[in-house]
PDB file of C-alpha atoms in Angstrom:
ATOM      1  CA  MET V1335     -90.488 143.936  11.470  1.00 40.00           C
ATOM      2  CA  THR V1336     -89.857 147.502  12.661  1.00 44.00           C
ATOM      3  CA  ARG V1337     -88.532 148.577  15.982  1.00 45.00           C
ATOM      4  CA  ASP V1338     -92.105 149.993  16.714  1.00 50.00           C
ATOM      5  CA  ASP V1339     -93.535 146.456  16.174  1.00 43.00           C
ATOM      6  CA  PRO V1340     -93.972 144.792  19.663  1.00 42.00           C
ATOM      7  CA  ARG V1341     -92.621 141.576  18.191  1.00 42.00           C
ATOM      8  CA  HIS V1342     -89.284 143.197  17.961  1.00 52.00           C
ATOM      9  CA  ASP V1343     -88.943 143.092  21.711  1.00 90.00           C
ATOM     10  CA  VAL V1344     -86.911 140.075  22.728  1.00 94.00           C
ATOM     11  CA  ALA V1345     -89.168 139.314  25.772  1.00 94.00           C
ATOM     12  CA  ALA V1346     -92.307 139.448  23.736  1.00 95.00           C
ATOM     13  CA  VAL V1347     -90.692 136.897  21.222  1.00 96.00           C
ATOM     14  CA  VAL V1348     -89.575 134.721  24.099  1.00 96.00           C
ATOM     15  CA  ALA V1349     -93.023 134.789  25.669  1.00 97.00           C
ATOM     16  CA  ALA V1350     -94.486 133.642  22.297  1.00 97.00           C
ATOM     17  CA  LEU V1351     -91.942 130.874  22.253  1.00 97.00           C
ATOM     18  CA  VAL V1352     -92.985 129.784  25.776  1.00 97.00           C
ATOM     19  CA  ALA V1353     -96.660 129.523  24.677  1.00 97.00           C
ATOM     20  CA  GLU V1354     -95.610 127.337  21.655  1.00 96.00           C
ATOM     21  CA  ALA V1355     -93.255 125.167  23.898  1.00 96.00           C
ATOM     22  CA  SER V1356     -96.092 124.553  26.184  1.00 96.00           C
ATOM     23  CA  ASP V1357     -98.527 123.742  23.437  1.00 94.00           C
ATOM     24  CA  GLY V1358    -100.613 126.698  24.514  1.00 93.00           C
ATOM     25  CA  GLN V1359    -100.942 125.644  28.121  1.00 95.00           C
ATOM     26  CA  ILE V1360     -99.258 128.875  29.076  1.00 96.00           C
ATOM     27  CA  THR V1361    -100.198 132.085  27.244  1.00 97.00           C
ATOM     28  CA  ALA V1362     -97.652 134.657  26.128  1.00 96.00           C
ATOM     29  CA  ALA V1363     -99.230 137.155  28.458  1.00 96.00           C
ATOM     30  CA  GLY V1364     -99.099 134.798  31.331  1.00 96.00           C
ATOM     31  CA  ALA V1365     -95.443 133.974  30.630  1.00 96.00           C
ATOM     32  CA  LEU V1366     -94.576 137.751  30.536  1.00 95.00           C
ATOM     33  CA  ALA V1367     -96.440 138.389  33.816  1.00 94.00           C
ATOM     34  CA  GLU V1368     -94.734 135.535  35.838  1.00 94.00           C
ATOM     35  CA  PRO V1369     -92.006 137.026  37.986  1.00 93.00           C
ATOM     36  CA  ASP V1370     -90.736 133.881  39.623  1.00 93.00           C
ATOM     37  CA  SER V1371     -90.693 130.751  37.500  1.00 94.00           C
ATOM     38  CA  LEU V1372     -92.309 129.370  34.408  1.00 95.00           C
ATOM     39  CA  ALA V1373     -92.554 126.104  36.206  1.00 94.00           C
ATOM     40  CA  LEU V1374     -95.149 127.660  38.440  1.00 94.00           C
ATOM     41  CA  LEU V1375     -97.315 128.221  35.277  1.00 95.00           C
ATOM     42  CA  GLY V1376     -96.750 124.546  34.361  1.00 95.00           C
ATOM     43  CA  LEU V1377     -93.882 124.543  32.068  1.00 95.00           C
ATOM     44  CA  THR V1378     -92.620 120.970  32.115  1.00 94.00           C
ATOM     45  CA  SER V1379     -89.031 119.612  31.616  1.00 91.00           C
ATOM     46  CA  LEU V1380     -90.164 118.658  28.075  1.00 94.00           C
ATOM     47  CA  GLY V1381     -91.536 122.171  27.625  1.00 95.00           C
ATOM     48  CA  GLN V1382     -88.119 123.567  28.751  1.00 92.00           C
ATOM     49  CA  VAL V1383     -86.305 121.390  26.170  1.00 92.00           C
ATOM     50  CA  ARG V1384     -88.709 122.625  23.506  1.00 96.00           C
ATOM     51  CA  LEU V1385     -88.138 126.194  24.632  1.00 95.00           C
ATOM     52  CA  ILE V1386     -84.429 125.908  24.411  1.00 94.00           C
ATOM     53  CA  GLN V1387     -84.652 124.312  20.965  1.00 95.00           C
ATOM     54  CA  ALA V1388     -87.108 127.041  19.857  1.00 96.00           C
ATOM     55  CA  VAL V1389     -84.754 129.849  21.282  1.00 95.00           C
ATOM     56  CA  GLU V1390     -81.700 128.321  19.508  1.00 95.00           C
ATOM     57  CA  ARG V1391     -83.622 128.210  16.180  1.00 96.00           C
ATOM     58  CA  ARG V1392     -85.154 131.592  16.419  1.00 96.00           C
ATOM     59  CA  PHE V1393     -82.087 133.536  17.601  1.00 95.00           C
ATOM     60  CA  GLY V1394     -79.311 131.407  16.075  1.00 94.00           C
ATOM     61  CA  ILE V1395     -77.501 130.798  19.301  1.00 92.00           C
ATOM     62  CA  ALA V1396     -76.617 127.758  21.269  1.00 91.00           C
ATOM     63  CA  VAL V1397     -77.765 127.549  24.901  1.00 88.00           C
ATOM     64  CA  GLU V1398     -74.756 125.953  26.533  1.00 82.00           C
ATOM     65  CA  PRO V1399     -75.302 123.356  29.314  1.00 76.00           C
ATOM     66  CA  ASP V1400     -72.452 125.016  31.238  1.00 78.00           C
ATOM     67  CA  ASP V1401     -74.293 128.401  31.303  1.00 74.00           C
ATOM     68  CA  ASP V1402     -76.275 129.400  34.315  1.00 76.00           C
ATOM     69  CA  LEU V1403     -79.707 127.827  33.202  1.00 74.00           C
ATOM     70  CA  VAL V1404     -81.454 129.859  35.918  1.00 80.00           C
ATOM     71  CA  ALA V1405     -81.888 132.206  32.917  1.00 80.00           C
ATOM     72  CA  LEU V1406     -84.623 129.888  31.834  1.00 84.00           C
ATOM     73  CA  ASP V1407     -86.825 130.479  34.845  1.00 91.00           C
ATOM     74  CA  THR V1408     -88.520 133.539  33.565  1.00 95.00           C
ATOM     75  CA  VAL V1409     -89.240 135.340  30.262  1.00 95.00           C
ATOM     76  CA  GLU V1410     -87.321 138.331  31.471  1.00 93.00           C
ATOM     77  CA  SER V1411     -84.274 136.382  32.673  1.00 93.00           C
ATOM     78  CA  LEU V1412     -84.207 134.506  29.322  1.00 93.00           C
ATOM     79  CA  ALA V1413     -84.483 137.839  27.383  1.00 93.00           C
ATOM     80  CA  ARG V1414     -81.575 139.242  29.463  1.00 91.00           C
ATOM     81  CA  TYR V1415     -79.632 135.961  28.785  1.00 92.00           C
ATOM     82  CA  LEU V1416     -80.125 136.520  25.076  1.00 93.00           C
ATOM     83  CA  ARG V1417     -79.320 140.240  25.159  1.00 91.00           C
ATOM     84  CA  GLU V1418     -76.099 139.290  26.934  1.00 90.00           C
ATOM     85  CA  ARG V1419     -75.218 137.205  23.978  1.00 90.00           C
ATOM     86  CA  GLY V1420     -75.792 139.978  21.486  1.00 90.00           C
ATOM     87  CA  VAL V1421     -79.484 139.378  20.518  1.00 88.00           C
ATOM     88  CA  ALA V1422     -81.203 142.726  20.186  1.00 69.00           C
TER      89      ALA V1422
END
């Protein structure tokens, strides 16, 4: 994967993980476009758990329960959370 590859962008990867975690109920494009909350698109609590697990596997980090989990509300906030933890 090169830097020119859109999959390199953390937000794009996170959006794809949202689509997987929601079993396709939410598209990656829809997840990227939602400015307020993935829950508004229908991401359930089970979907959030799946998303956390997928993020942890994909990026090799642990999402700590003590962290501000508001970061899970949108793709951009989750991408920012990951960048703050050194994911490029």
